[in-house]
């Protein structure tokens, strides 16, 4: 699908400088763009690339004063970055457009689908499932019995939602994520074996939650594991049973949260962080990648690092000294020798 | 599906106090219960909630003496916790009941299915596969050629079992787990490239093993990767080729075991632990979350922590001092200054 | 399928000692082999097993001088290890042979398949997809619109390739791996919420790349996330958006690479390593398991360990002292006391 410079200028309410009929079919970074692509220049730091880019069209700020000749056709707008974001969004909506019900798919006779829903081939929609308007269920996605899916929600290929789980509106889940598998609960017996504790709760994902690929969110033993409005989870994250993740909390890849822990809103966890079970983490806490949180954090907006984690700035200083720890030990040995001599001399 | 207080009292051999006809349709924690749900009180610590709970029915110990009025209908039994566990189990059996063969599914003509097996839509059962009685194969699950599945085994949606792998009885595997992918074996060549070493072994999961969602268990190079009877694996765990996991060993989420390592029985590994290859870990070893085990552990029932791991209690003490390491260094510098002065003075 | 000793000797150009008509149907390690299996002896360290093995056939070096009676039929070849590798490869090719198009599968009318392609049941091939000759697409695998798959490439059951991604020749991807899910990009708003940044790039996997089970490779924001020729990725690895992995780089399980980081060729990363975003790692860098790389590594062939990582050998020494850190602190306290006394005495 191709757009001309004048088409794009019309959408963005911009002015064309150059060939209004030149056409593009893709978006690209200014330093990597090839002919047929559209780019943008917002940060003056990259202005040099404007004079060498192979892009056919470049969106620039109205205020930009050129310091040399430019091959690309320019579209001048008030804010080039915002304008480009608008195009990105339109491009993405176009690329991700899907509609209708592909065959073969499995839709239980008791399932209720909203308007304008996409169901990919090999998708499985269980008994009593409800799916809201404009939601997209990609191929190989499984929705267990009595689960509820809101409106404008996208489940990419091969998402697994176990029975009874509830997803809100504008939720996005990437391939391979598992919502509602059993919590890891086993009672030890005297002979060393374990008896499974039935996990009869569910998982609730509120509106605007995004879950990355192959992330796992376990159902609660009883009650619900909850990911609250606007929280964003990256790939390969483990959320254990009865965890409660606050609104607008962001968690990077490969982090794990143990059972019954509660994160407040606007927490930021780096990648590969581990959090023990049955604690609470205050609003605005920020944790560096690979840290381990082993106790409740009560004070808001604390920055932590290390495993076990302590104050971020202290951790930085300790890490520096850690590198010269053998030398420090040698210096202590040296002091001990000197002192021994001094005492002998006394 | 609804049950009355007198139905439940009959099942549990208990006595009703209150309305015998009040009905419930779900189970809940005492502090979260809503009307229409059944709860229990076992731990005296939570007795306060009994007087405020919205549950319609509460199971309590026969010995409980009330200290105030209770809205809920009570069912008195000898042991409220055990009684509730019985109900949990019955509830779960009811929720997870599935039978018959859904369409479309792919069952190779040479596959042999036991009695009372559930095959979900889009399940794939390869050539020569055998599945025991009462096993459940959920939608999108793949069982490669000549794999064997025991009786009473449940593979939730989208489990992948590669060819030749063998699963015992009463095994439970959650969504997205992969059993039998290739071990990570490559021989380096002189030019920097690698040649793949064919991985022709298999994976054996013995009876009563549970595997969490998106966990991966690689097939052996030759012979078998083995998870022994009653071992429990959480989500997102990596088990490399030729690993041998002992009976009743429990491994928390995101832990990884490298190739050819052997864990004895009743080992407990926390989450995000790493274990190097070609070592053995003695019976009853317990390892704290985020630790790294880099050597064979010969002594049984050892507690370890840290990366690399050492004795748990020593590790705790070292972690405390680590936090004041910069201060310790300053104190050494101070000592060095004083000593230099003392020596000058001498 | 069975082969006799004389069949195998013919393939390997070897000499039979014993029963030329004895037949085998599998390969096994010398110490684990059962009747009906073939084994080999290359390392003299294992010669003892040759005299006790239950294997029906053993491949040995031509130069081997027996020191006792052997039950197994021998096949003498110039190099027993190489000969066995040839058989392994043939065995594997035989085991993994698949052809034809199983039903039901979904192949969009605009997709183009090469010669001799295998499409498993429930595979989904989107619009505009191209698949090269001799490639195998196992059941439940999803290939999004306009993705390209080279020749001789194998996607095992349940691989997910998002739209527009490009895979080369001789690529192998194991079950549950996700190629092309959205990069984790969100712009913070003043009210604490986040706005998603559309991820419109793709993923390119060059020739001879292998990707392990449940590994995730995110698509670029713009441009491409690239895994270059011959790189090998183990299971459960996270590759973020716009990462560039060099040729013949090897990454062990559960490691994560953050956005826009560039690894040069022949890098080796151990398991559970974390690498921050926007840095570069020089050719031949080797990083120990569980390390954290937080800065650009410019010098080639550096060995690193620790979190944050520093020189491998220094890290080893620091780790040793770390274990006696409480004792070191006590020694400093002792020195301070002595010094205080000495000064008083002065």
mmCIF file with all atom_site columns, N, CA, C and O in Angstrom, chain B residues 122 124 145 158 160 162 164 176 181 192 196 214 218 236 238 273 291-292 307 318 324 331 339 342, chain C residues 95 98 102 122 140 156 158 174-175 210 213-214 235 248 254 266 272 290 322 329 333 336 339 346:
data_model
loop_
_atom_site.group_PDB
_atom_site.id
_atom_site.type_symbol
_atom_site.label_atom_id
_atom_site.label_alt_id
_atom_site.label_comp_id
_atom_site.label_asym_id
_atom_site.label_entity_id
_atom_site.label_seq_id
_atom_site.pdbx_PDB_ins_code
_atom_site.Cartn_x
_atom_site.Cartn_y
_atom_site.Cartn_z
_atom_site.occupancy
_atom_site.B_iso_or_equiv
_atom_site.pdbx_formal_charge
_atom_site.auth_seq_id
_atom_site.auth_comp_id
_atom_site.auth_asym_id
_atom_site.auth_atom_id
_atom_site.pdbx_PDB_model_num
ATOM 1   N N  . UNK B 1 122 ? -7.983 -29.623 18.107 1.00 0.00 ? 122 UNK B N  1
ATOM 2   C CA . UNK B 1 122 ? -6.656 -29.196 17.633 1.00 0.00 ? 122 UNK B CA 1
ATOM 3   C C  . UNK B 1 122 ? -5.512 -29.902 18.360 1.00 0.00 ? 122 UNK B C  1
ATOM 4   O O  . UNK B 1 122 ? -4.354 -29.498 18.243 1.00 0.00 ? 122 UNK B O  1
ATOM 5   N N  . UNK B 1 124 ? -2.838 -32.892 18.684 1.00 0.00 ? 124 UNK B N  1
ATOM 6   C CA . UNK B 1 124 ? -2.137 -33.693 17.673 1.00 0.00 ? 124 UNK B CA 1
ATOM 7   C C  . UNK B 1 124 ? -1.522 -34.900 18.348 1.00 0.00 ? 124 UNK B C  1
ATOM 8   O O  . UNK B 1 124 ? -0.666 -34.758 19.226 1.00 0.00 ? 124 UNK B O  1
ATOM 9   N N  . UNK B 1 145 ? 5.655  -38.507 17.569 1.00 0.00 ? 145 UNK B N  1
ATOM 10  C CA . UNK B 1 145 ? 5.596  -39.940 17.237 1.00 0.00 ? 145 UNK B CA 1
ATOM 11  C C  . UNK B 1 145 ? 6.225  -40.812 18.329 1.00 0.00 ? 145 UNK B C  1
ATOM 12  O O  . UNK B 1 145 ? 7.288  -40.504 18.866 1.00 0.00 ? 145 UNK B O  1
ATOM 13  N N  . UNK B 1 158 ? -1.771 -26.836 24.898 1.00 0.00 ? 158 UNK B N  1
ATOM 14  C CA . UNK B 1 158 ? -0.523 -26.399 24.281 1.00 0.00 ? 158 UNK B CA 1
ATOM 15  C C  . UNK B 1 158 ? 0.738  -26.919 24.959 1.00 0.00 ? 158 UNK B C  1
ATOM 16  O O  . UNK B 1 158 ? 1.777  -26.279 24.968 1.00 0.00 ? 158 UNK B O  1
ATOM 17  N N  . UNK B 1 160 ? 3.871  -29.432 24.630 1.00 0.00 ? 160 UNK B N  1
ATOM 18  C CA . UNK B 1 160 ? 4.547  -30.035 23.482 1.00 0.00 ? 160 UNK B CA 1
ATOM 19  C C  . UNK B 1 160 ? 5.423  -31.171 23.972 1.00 0.00 ? 160 UNK B C  1
ATOM 20  O O  . UNK B 1 160 ? 6.362  -30.945 24.742 1.00 0.00 ? 160 UNK B O  1
ATOM 21  N N  . UNK B 1 162 ? 7.908  -33.992 22.504 1.00 0.00 ? 162 UNK B N  1
ATOM 22  C CA . UNK B 1 162 ? 8.578  -34.460 21.287 1.00 0.00 ? 162 UNK B CA 1
ATOM 23  C C  . UNK B 1 162 ? 8.553  -35.992 21.204 1.00 0.00 ? 162 UNK B C  1
ATOM 24  O O  . UNK B 1 162 ? 8.291  -36.674 22.200 1.00 0.00 ? 162 UNK B O  1
ATOM 25  N N  . UNK B 1 164 ? 9.250  -39.950 21.031 1.00 0.00 ? 164 UNK B N  1
ATOM 26  C CA . UNK B 1 164 ? 9.975  -40.932 21.861 1.00 0.00 ? 164 UNK B CA 1
ATOM 27  C C  . UNK B 1 164 ? 9.988  -40.620 23.358 1.00 0.00 ? 164 UNK B C  1
ATOM 28  O O  . UNK B 1 164 ? 10.563 -41.399 24.139 1.00 0.00 ? 164 UNK B O  1
ATOM 29  N N  . UNK B 1 176 ? 2.208  -24.661 27.587 1.00 0.00 ? 176 UNK B N  1
ATOM 30  C CA . UNK B 1 176 ? 3.426  -24.096 27.032 1.00 0.00 ? 176 UNK B CA 1
ATOM 31  C C  . UNK B 1 176 ? 4.693  -24.832 27.414 1.00 0.00 ? 176 UNK B C  1
ATOM 32  O O  . UNK B 1 176 ? 5.776  -24.512 26.899 1.00 0.00 ? 176 UNK B O  1
ATOM 33  N N  . UNK B 1 181 ? 12.718 -31.128 23.623 1.00 0.00 ? 181 UNK B N  1
ATOM 34  C CA . UNK B 1 181 ? 13.436 -30.357 22.595 1.00 0.00 ? 181 UNK B CA 1
ATOM 35  C C  . UNK B 1 181 ? 14.921 -30.725 22.660 1.00 0.00 ? 181 UNK B C  1
ATOM 36  O O  . UNK B 1 181 ? 15.387 -31.302 23.634 1.00 0.00 ? 181 UNK B O  1
ATOM 37  N N  . UNK B 1 192 ? 35.517 -21.084 13.736 1.00 0.00 ? 192 UNK B N  1
ATOM 38  C CA . UNK B 1 192 ? 34.623 -20.316 14.605 1.00 0.00 ? 192 UNK B CA 1
ATOM 39  C C  . UNK B 1 192 ? 33.168 -20.728 14.499 1.00 0.00 ? 192 UNK B C  1
ATOM 40  O O  . UNK B 1 192 ? 32.349 -20.330 15.325 1.00 0.00 ? 192 UNK B O  1
ATOM 41  N N  . UNK B 1 196 ? 26.294 -28.938 14.872 1.00 0.00 ? 196 UNK B N  1
ATOM 42  C CA . UNK B 1 196 ? 25.326 -29.476 15.819 1.00 0.00 ? 196 UNK B CA 1
ATOM 43  C C  . UNK B 1 196 ? 25.618 -30.939 16.127 1.00 0.00 ? 196 UNK B C  1
ATOM 44  O O  . UNK B 1 196 ? 25.925 -31.718 15.228 1.00 0.00 ? 196 UNK B O  1
ATOM 45  N N  . UNK B 1 214 ? 5.333  -23.183 30.562 1.00 0.00 ? 214 UNK B N  1
ATOM 46  C CA . UNK B 1 214 ? 6.490  -22.691 29.797 1.00 0.00 ? 214 UNK B CA 1
ATOM 47  C C  . UNK B 1 214 ? 7.836  -23.183 30.309 1.00 0.00 ? 214 UNK B C  1
ATOM 48  O O  . UNK B 1 214 ? 8.884  -22.601 29.988 1.00 0.00 ? 214 UNK B O  1
ATOM 49  N N  . UNK B 1 218 ? 14.932 -30.549 28.058 1.00 0.00 ? 218 UNK B N  1
ATOM 50  C CA . UNK B 1 218 ? 15.561 -31.005 26.817 1.00 0.00 ? 218 UNK B CA 1
ATOM 51  C C  . UNK B 1 218 ? 15.804 -32.509 26.817 1.00 0.00 ? 218 UNK B C  1
ATOM 52  O O  . UNK B 1 218 ? 16.111 -33.104 27.847 1.00 0.00 ? 218 UNK B O  1
ATOM 53  N N  . UNK B 1 236 ? 8.633  -21.827 33.894 1.00 0.00 ? 236 UNK B N  1
ATOM 54  C CA . UNK B 1 236 ? 9.775  -21.170 33.232 1.00 0.00 ? 236 UNK B CA 1
ATOM 55  C C  . UNK B 1 236 ? 11.125 -21.717 33.680 1.00 0.00 ? 236 UNK B C  1
ATOM 56  O O  . UNK B 1 236 ? 12.136 -21.002 33.718 1.00 0.00 ? 236 UNK B O  1
ATOM 57  N N  . UNK B 1 238 ? 14.401 -24.296 33.227 1.00 0.00 ? 238 UNK B N  1
ATOM 58  C CA . UNK B 1 238 ? 15.184 -24.928 32.172 1.00 0.00 ? 238 UNK B CA 1
ATOM 59  C C  . UNK B 1 238 ? 15.870 -26.169 32.726 1.00 0.00 ? 238 UNK B C  1
ATOM 60  O O  . UNK B 1 238 ? 16.632 -26.084 33.695 1.00 0.00 ? 238 UNK B O  1
ATOM 61  N N  . UNK B 1 273 ? 17.509 -19.916 40.584 1.00 0.00 ? 273 UNK B N  1
ATOM 62  C CA . UNK B 1 273 ? 18.784 -20.555 40.902 1.00 0.00 ? 273 UNK B CA 1
ATOM 63  C C  . UNK B 1 273 ? 19.403 -21.075 39.604 1.00 0.00 ? 273 UNK B C  1
ATOM 64  O O  . UNK B 1 273 ? 18.686 -21.464 38.683 1.00 0.00 ? 273 UNK B O  1
ATOM 65  N N  . UNK B 1 291 ? 20.581 -18.157 43.865 1.00 0.00 ? 291 UNK B N  1
ATOM 66  C CA . UNK B 1 291 ? 21.932 -18.676 44.106 1.00 0.00 ? 291 UNK B CA 1
ATOM 67  C C  . UNK B 1 291 ? 22.482 -19.331 42.845 1.00 0.00 ? 291 UNK B C  1
ATOM 68  O O  . UNK B 1 291 ? 21.735 -19.664 41.922 1.00 0.00 ? 291 UNK B O  1
ATOM 69  N N  . UNK B 1 292 ? 23.809 -19.539 42.857 1.00 0.00 ? 292 UNK B N  1
ATOM 70  C CA . UNK B 1 292 ? 24.479 -20.241 41.766 1.00 0.00 ? 292 UNK B CA 1
ATOM 71  C C  . UNK B 1 292 ? 25.302 -21.388 42.337 1.00 0.00 ? 292 UNK B C  1
ATOM 72  O O  . UNK B 1 292 ? 26.179 -21.149 43.169 1.00 0.00 ? 292 UNK B O  1
ATOM 73  N N  . UNK B 1 307 ? 25.910 -16.489 45.013 1.00 0.00 ? 307 UNK B N  1
ATOM 74  C CA . UNK B 1 307 ? 26.349 -16.846 43.668 1.00 0.00 ? 307 UNK B CA 1
ATOM 75  C C  . UNK B 1 307 ? 27.789 -16.394 43.506 1.00 0.00 ? 307 UNK B C  1
ATOM 76  O O  . UNK B 1 307 ? 28.028 -15.213 43.319 1.00 0.00 ? 307 UNK B O  1
ATOM 77  N N  . UNK B 1 318 ? 27.840 -12.461 55.455 1.00 0.00 ? 318 UNK B N  1
ATOM 78  C CA . UNK B 1 318 ? 28.626 -11.728 54.456 1.00 0.00 ? 318 UNK B CA 1
ATOM 79  C C  . UNK B 1 318 ? 27.792 -10.635 53.795 1.00 0.00 ? 318 UNK B C  1
ATOM 80  O O  . UNK B 1 318 ? 28.285 -9.531  53.545 1.00 0.00 ? 318 UNK B O  1
ATOM 81  N N  . UNK B 1 324 ? 28.121 -2.563  54.289 1.00 0.00 ? 324 UNK B N  1
ATOM 82  C CA . UNK B 1 324 ? 28.968 -1.506  54.862 1.00 0.00 ? 324 UNK B CA 1
ATOM 83  C C  . UNK B 1 324 ? 30.417 -1.649  54.400 1.00 0.00 ? 324 UNK B C  1
ATOM 84  O O  . UNK B 1 324 ? 31.347 -1.190  55.068 1.00 0.00 ? 324 UNK B O  1
ATOM 85  N N  . UNK B 1 331 ? 37.671 2.630   57.046 1.00 0.00 ? 331 UNK B N  1
ATOM 86  C CA . UNK B 1 331 ? 38.284 2.354   58.353 1.00 0.00 ? 331 UNK B CA 1
ATOM 87  C C  . UNK B 1 331 ? 39.694 1.793   58.189 1.00 0.00 ? 331 UNK B C  1
ATOM 88  O O  . UNK B 1 331 ? 40.591 2.108   58.964 1.00 0.00 ? 331 UNK B O  1
ATOM 89  N N  . UNK B 1 339 ? 48.711 4.324   61.610 1.00 0.00 ? 339 UNK B N  1
ATOM 90  C CA . UNK B 1 339 ? 49.912 3.490   61.738 1.00 0.00 ? 339 UNK B CA 1
ATOM 91  C C  . UNK B 1 339 ? 51.127 4.209   61.162 1.00 0.00 ? 339 UNK B C  1
ATOM 92  O O  . UNK B 1 339 ? 52.217 4.192   61.730 1.00 0.00 ? 339 UNK B O  1
ATOM 93  N N  . UNK B 1 342 ? 52.166 6.656   63.662 1.00 0.00 ? 342 UNK B N  1
ATOM 94  C CA . UNK B 1 342 ? 52.791 5.996   64.823 1.00 0.00 ? 342 UNK B CA 1
ATOM 95  C C  . UNK B 1 342 ? 54.221 5.585   64.507 1.00 0.00 ? 342 UNK B C  1
ATOM 96  O O  . UNK B 1 342 ? 55.134 5.739   65.314 1.00 0.00 ? 342 UNK B O  1
ATOM 97  N N  . UNK C 2 95  ? 14.859 -40.273 11.866 1.00 0.00 ? 95  UNK C N  1
ATOM 98  C CA . UNK C 2 95  ? 13.837 -40.022 12.888 1.00 0.00 ? 95  UNK C CA 1
ATOM 99  C C  . UNK C 2 95  ? 13.028 -38.767 12.581 1.00 0.00 ? 95  UNK C C  1
ATOM 100 O O  . UNK C 2 95  ? 11.860 -38.667 12.921 1.00 0.00 ? 95  UNK C O  1
ATOM 101 N N  . UNK C 2 98  ? 9.941  -36.075 7.715  1.00 0.00 ? 98  UNK C N  1
ATOM 102 C CA . UNK C 2 98  ? 8.516  -35.757 7.620  1.00 0.00 ? 98  UNK C CA 1
ATOM 103 C C  . UNK C 2 98  ? 8.287  -35.200 6.230  1.00 0.00 ? 98  UNK C C  1
ATOM 104 O O  . UNK C 2 98  ? 9.128  -34.468 5.699  1.00 0.00 ? 98  UNK C O  1
ATOM 105 N N  . UNK C 2 102 ? -0.231 -32.218 6.069  1.00 0.00 ? 102 UNK C N  1
ATOM 106 C CA . UNK C 2 102 ? -1.245 -32.872 6.889  1.00 0.00 ? 102 UNK C CA 1
ATOM 107 C C  . UNK C 2 102 ? -2.505 -32.002 6.969  1.00 0.00 ? 102 UNK C C  1
ATOM 108 O O  . UNK C 2 102 ? -2.426 -30.773 6.891  1.00 0.00 ? 102 UNK C O  1
ATOM 109 N N  . UNK C 2 122 ? -2.709 -28.408 11.679 1.00 0.00 ? 122 UNK C N  1
ATOM 110 C CA . UNK C 2 122 ? -2.948 -27.222 12.510 1.00 0.00 ? 122 UNK C CA 1
ATOM 111 C C  . UNK C 2 122 ? -1.858 -26.162 12.360 1.00 0.00 ? 122 UNK C C  1
ATOM 112 O O  . UNK C 2 122 ? -1.790 -25.221 13.154 1.00 0.00 ? 122 UNK C O  1
ATOM 113 N N  . UNK C 2 140 ? 0.900  -26.909 14.706 1.00 0.00 ? 140 UNK C N  1
ATOM 114 C CA . UNK C 2 140 ? 0.651  -25.775 15.599 1.00 0.00 ? 140 UNK C CA 1
ATOM 115 C C  . UNK C 2 140 ? 1.612  -24.618 15.398 1.00 0.00 ? 140 UNK C C  1
ATOM 116 O O  . UNK C 2 140 ? 1.639  -23.698 16.211 1.00 0.00 ? 140 UNK C O  1
ATOM 117 N N  . UNK C 2 156 ? 9.918  -26.508 14.701 1.00 0.00 ? 156 UNK C N  1
ATOM 118 C CA . UNK C 2 156 ? 9.235  -27.588 15.412 1.00 0.00 ? 156 UNK C CA 1
ATOM 119 C C  . UNK C 2 156 ? 7.835  -27.130 15.852 1.00 0.00 ? 156 UNK C C  1
ATOM 120 O O  . UNK C 2 156 ? 7.435  -25.982 15.617 1.00 0.00 ? 156 UNK C O  1
ATOM 121 N N  . UNK C 2 158 ? 4.638  -25.629 17.214 1.00 0.00 ? 158 UNK C N  1
ATOM 122 C CA . UNK C 2 158 ? 4.253  -24.470 18.011 1.00 0.00 ? 158 UNK C CA 1
ATOM 123 C C  . UNK C 2 158 ? 5.277  -23.348 18.073 1.00 0.00 ? 158 UNK C C  1
ATOM 124 O O  . UNK C 2 158 ? 5.398  -22.632 19.057 1.00 0.00 ? 158 UNK C O  1
ATOM 125 N N  . UNK C 2 174 ? 13.041 -24.334 17.994 1.00 0.00 ? 174 UNK C N  1
ATOM 126 C CA . UNK C 2 174 ? 12.334 -25.312 18.809 1.00 0.00 ? 174 UNK C CA 1
ATOM 127 C C  . UNK C 2 174 ? 11.000 -24.781 19.345 1.00 0.00 ? 174 UNK C C  1
ATOM 128 O O  . UNK C 2 174 ? 10.731 -23.583 19.325 1.00 0.00 ? 174 UNK C O  1
ATOM 129 N N  . UNK C 2 175 ? 10.216 -25.720 19.840 1.00 0.00 ? 175 UNK C N  1
ATOM 130 C CA . UNK C 2 175 ? 8.830  -25.457 20.247 1.00 0.00 ? 175 UNK C CA 1
ATOM 131 C C  . UNK C 2 175 ? 8.699  -24.258 21.179 1.00 0.00 ? 175 UNK C C  1
ATOM 132 O O  . UNK C 2 175 ? 9.492  -24.065 22.100 1.00 0.00 ? 175 UNK C O  1
ATOM 133 N N  . UNK C 2 210 ? 20.232 -21.371 15.297 1.00 0.00 ? 210 UNK C N  1
ATOM 134 C CA . UNK C 2 210 ? 19.359 -22.282 16.046 1.00 0.00 ? 210 UNK C CA 1
ATOM 135 C C  . UNK C 2 210 ? 18.801 -21.533 17.260 1.00 0.00 ? 210 UNK C C  1
ATOM 136 O O  . UNK C 2 210 ? 19.522 -20.827 17.964 1.00 0.00 ? 210 UNK C O  1
ATOM 137 N N  . UNK C 2 213 ? 13.844 -23.779 22.778 1.00 0.00 ? 213 UNK C N  1
ATOM 138 C CA . UNK C 2 213 ? 12.415 -23.751 23.076 1.00 0.00 ? 213 UNK C CA 1
ATOM 139 C C  . UNK C 2 213 ? 12.068 -22.601 24.027 1.00 0.00 ? 213 UNK C C  1
ATOM 140 O O  . UNK C 2 213 ? 12.807 -22.274 24.942 1.00 0.00 ? 213 UNK C O  1
ATOM 141 N N  . UNK C 2 214 ? 10.926 -21.985 23.764 1.00 0.00 ? 214 UNK C N  1
ATOM 142 C CA . UNK C 2 214 ? 10.369 -20.895 24.573 1.00 0.00 ? 214 UNK C CA 1
ATOM 143 C C  . UNK C 2 214 ? 11.261 -19.653 24.663 1.00 0.00 ? 214 UNK C C  1
ATOM 144 O O  . UNK C 2 214 ? 11.069 -18.814 25.545 1.00 0.00 ? 214 UNK C O  1
ATOM 145 N N  . UNK C 2 235 ? 17.455 -22.316 25.338 1.00 0.00 ? 235 UNK C N  1
ATOM 146 C CA . UNK C 2 235 ? 16.046 -22.147 25.722 1.00 0.00 ? 235 UNK C CA 1
ATOM 147 C C  . UNK C 2 235 ? 15.810 -20.906 26.596 1.00 0.00 ? 235 UNK C C  1
ATOM 148 O O  . UNK C 2 235 ? 16.695 -20.469 27.328 1.00 0.00 ? 235 UNK C O  1
ATOM 149 N N  . UNK C 2 248 ? 28.034 -16.721 14.865 1.00 0.00 ? 248 UNK C N  1
ATOM 150 C CA . UNK C 2 248 ? 28.653 -17.763 15.690 1.00 0.00 ? 248 UNK C CA 1
ATOM 151 C C  . UNK C 2 248 ? 28.733 -17.396 17.167 1.00 0.00 ? 248 UNK C C  1
ATOM 152 O O  . UNK C 2 248 ? 29.574 -17.918 17.896 1.00 0.00 ? 248 UNK C O  1
ATOM 153 N N  . UNK C 2 254 ? 18.210 -18.919 29.503 1.00 0.00 ? 254 UNK C N  1
ATOM 154 C CA . UNK C 2 254 ? 17.667 -17.956 30.460 1.00 0.00 ? 254 UNK C CA 1
ATOM 155 C C  . UNK C 2 254 ? 18.438 -16.644 30.526 1.00 0.00 ? 254 UNK C C  1
ATOM 156 O O  . UNK C 2 254 ? 18.262 -15.859 31.452 1.00 0.00 ? 254 UNK C O  1
ATOM 157 N N  . UNK C 2 266 ? 31.286 -14.524 17.705 1.00 0.00 ? 266 UNK C N  1
ATOM 158 C CA . UNK C 2 266 ? 32.015 -15.457 18.571 1.00 0.00 ? 266 UNK C CA 1
ATOM 159 C C  . UNK C 2 266 ? 32.015 -15.078 20.047 1.00 0.00 ? 266 UNK C C  1
ATOM 160 O O  . UNK C 2 266 ? 32.924 -15.424 20.796 1.00 0.00 ? 266 UNK C O  1
ATOM 161 N N  . UNK C 2 272 ? 21.616 -17.438 32.332 1.00 0.00 ? 272 UNK C N  1
ATOM 162 C CA . UNK C 2 272 ? 21.090 -16.456 33.287 1.00 0.00 ? 272 UNK C CA 1
ATOM 163 C C  . UNK C 2 272 ? 21.906 -15.172 33.343 1.00 0.00 ? 272 UNK C C  1
ATOM 164 O O  . UNK C 2 272 ? 21.921 -14.474 34.355 1.00 0.00 ? 272 UNK C O  1
ATOM 165 N N  . UNK C 2 290 ? 25.142 -16.171 35.172 1.00 0.00 ? 290 UNK C N  1
ATOM 166 C CA . UNK C 2 290 ? 24.559 -15.285 36.192 1.00 0.00 ? 290 UNK C CA 1
ATOM 167 C C  . UNK C 2 290 ? 25.232 -13.914 36.291 1.00 0.00 ? 290 UNK C C  1
ATOM 168 O O  . UNK C 2 290 ? 24.963 -13.167 37.227 1.00 0.00 ? 290 UNK C O  1
ATOM 169 N N  . UNK C 2 322 ? 34.908 -12.696 49.809 1.00 0.00 ? 322 UNK C N  1
ATOM 170 C CA . UNK C 2 322 ? 33.529 -12.396 50.219 1.00 0.00 ? 322 UNK C CA 1
ATOM 171 C C  . UNK C 2 322 ? 33.046 -13.396 51.274 1.00 0.00 ? 322 UNK C C  1
ATOM 172 O O  . UNK C 2 322 ? 32.314 -13.037 52.200 1.00 0.00 ? 322 UNK C O  1
ATOM 173 N N  . UNK C 2 329 ? 36.003 -8.101  58.792 1.00 0.00 ? 329 UNK C N  1
ATOM 174 C CA . UNK C 2 329 ? 35.507 -6.964  59.570 1.00 0.00 ? 329 UNK C CA 1
ATOM 175 C C  . UNK C 2 329 ? 35.924 -7.091  61.034 1.00 0.00 ? 329 UNK C C  1
ATOM 176 O O  . UNK C 2 329 ? 36.352 -6.115  61.656 1.00 0.00 ? 329 UNK C O  1
ATOM 177 N N  . UNK C 2 333 ? 38.124 -4.473  63.350 1.00 0.00 ? 333 UNK C N  1
ATOM 178 C CA . UNK C 2 333 ? 37.690 -4.001  64.676 1.00 0.00 ? 333 UNK C CA 1
ATOM 179 C C  . UNK C 2 333 ? 38.780 -4.260  65.707 1.00 0.00 ? 333 UNK C C  1
ATOM 180 O O  . UNK C 2 333 ? 39.117 -3.401  66.536 1.00 0.00 ? 333 UNK C O  1
ATOM 181 N N  . UNK C 2 336 ? 41.519 -1.798  65.281 1.00 0.00 ? 336 UNK C N  1
ATOM 182 C CA . UNK C 2 336 ? 41.133 -0.486  65.813 1.00 0.00 ? 336 UNK C CA 1
ATOM 183 C C  . UNK C 2 336 ? 41.293 -0.430  67.331 1.00 0.00 ? 336 UNK C C  1
ATOM 184 O O  . UNK C 2 336 ? 41.744 0.581   67.885 1.00 0.00 ? 336 UNK C O  1
ATOM 185 N N  . UNK C 2 339 ? 45.047 -0.310  68.153 1.00 0.00 ? 339 UNK C N  1
ATOM 186 C CA . UNK C 2 339 ? 45.590 1.012   67.826 1.00 0.00 ? 339 UNK C CA 1
ATOM 187 C C  . UNK C 2 339 ? 45.165 2.037   68.879 1.00 0.00 ? 339 UNK C C  1
ATOM 188 O O  . UNK C 2 339 ? 45.956 2.878   69.329 1.00 0.00 ? 339 UNK C O  1
ATOM 189 N N  . UNK C 2 346 ? 50.831 5.809   74.130 1.00 0.00 ? 346 UNK C N  1
ATOM 190 C CA . UNK C 2 346 ? 51.845 6.796   73.685 1.00 0.00 ? 346 UNK C CA 1
ATOM 191 C C  . UNK C 2 346 ? 51.875 8.009   74.609 1.00 0.00 ? 346 UNK C C  1
ATOM 192 O O  . UNK C 2 346 ? 51.144 8.940   74.483 1.00 0.00 ? 346 UNK C O  1
#
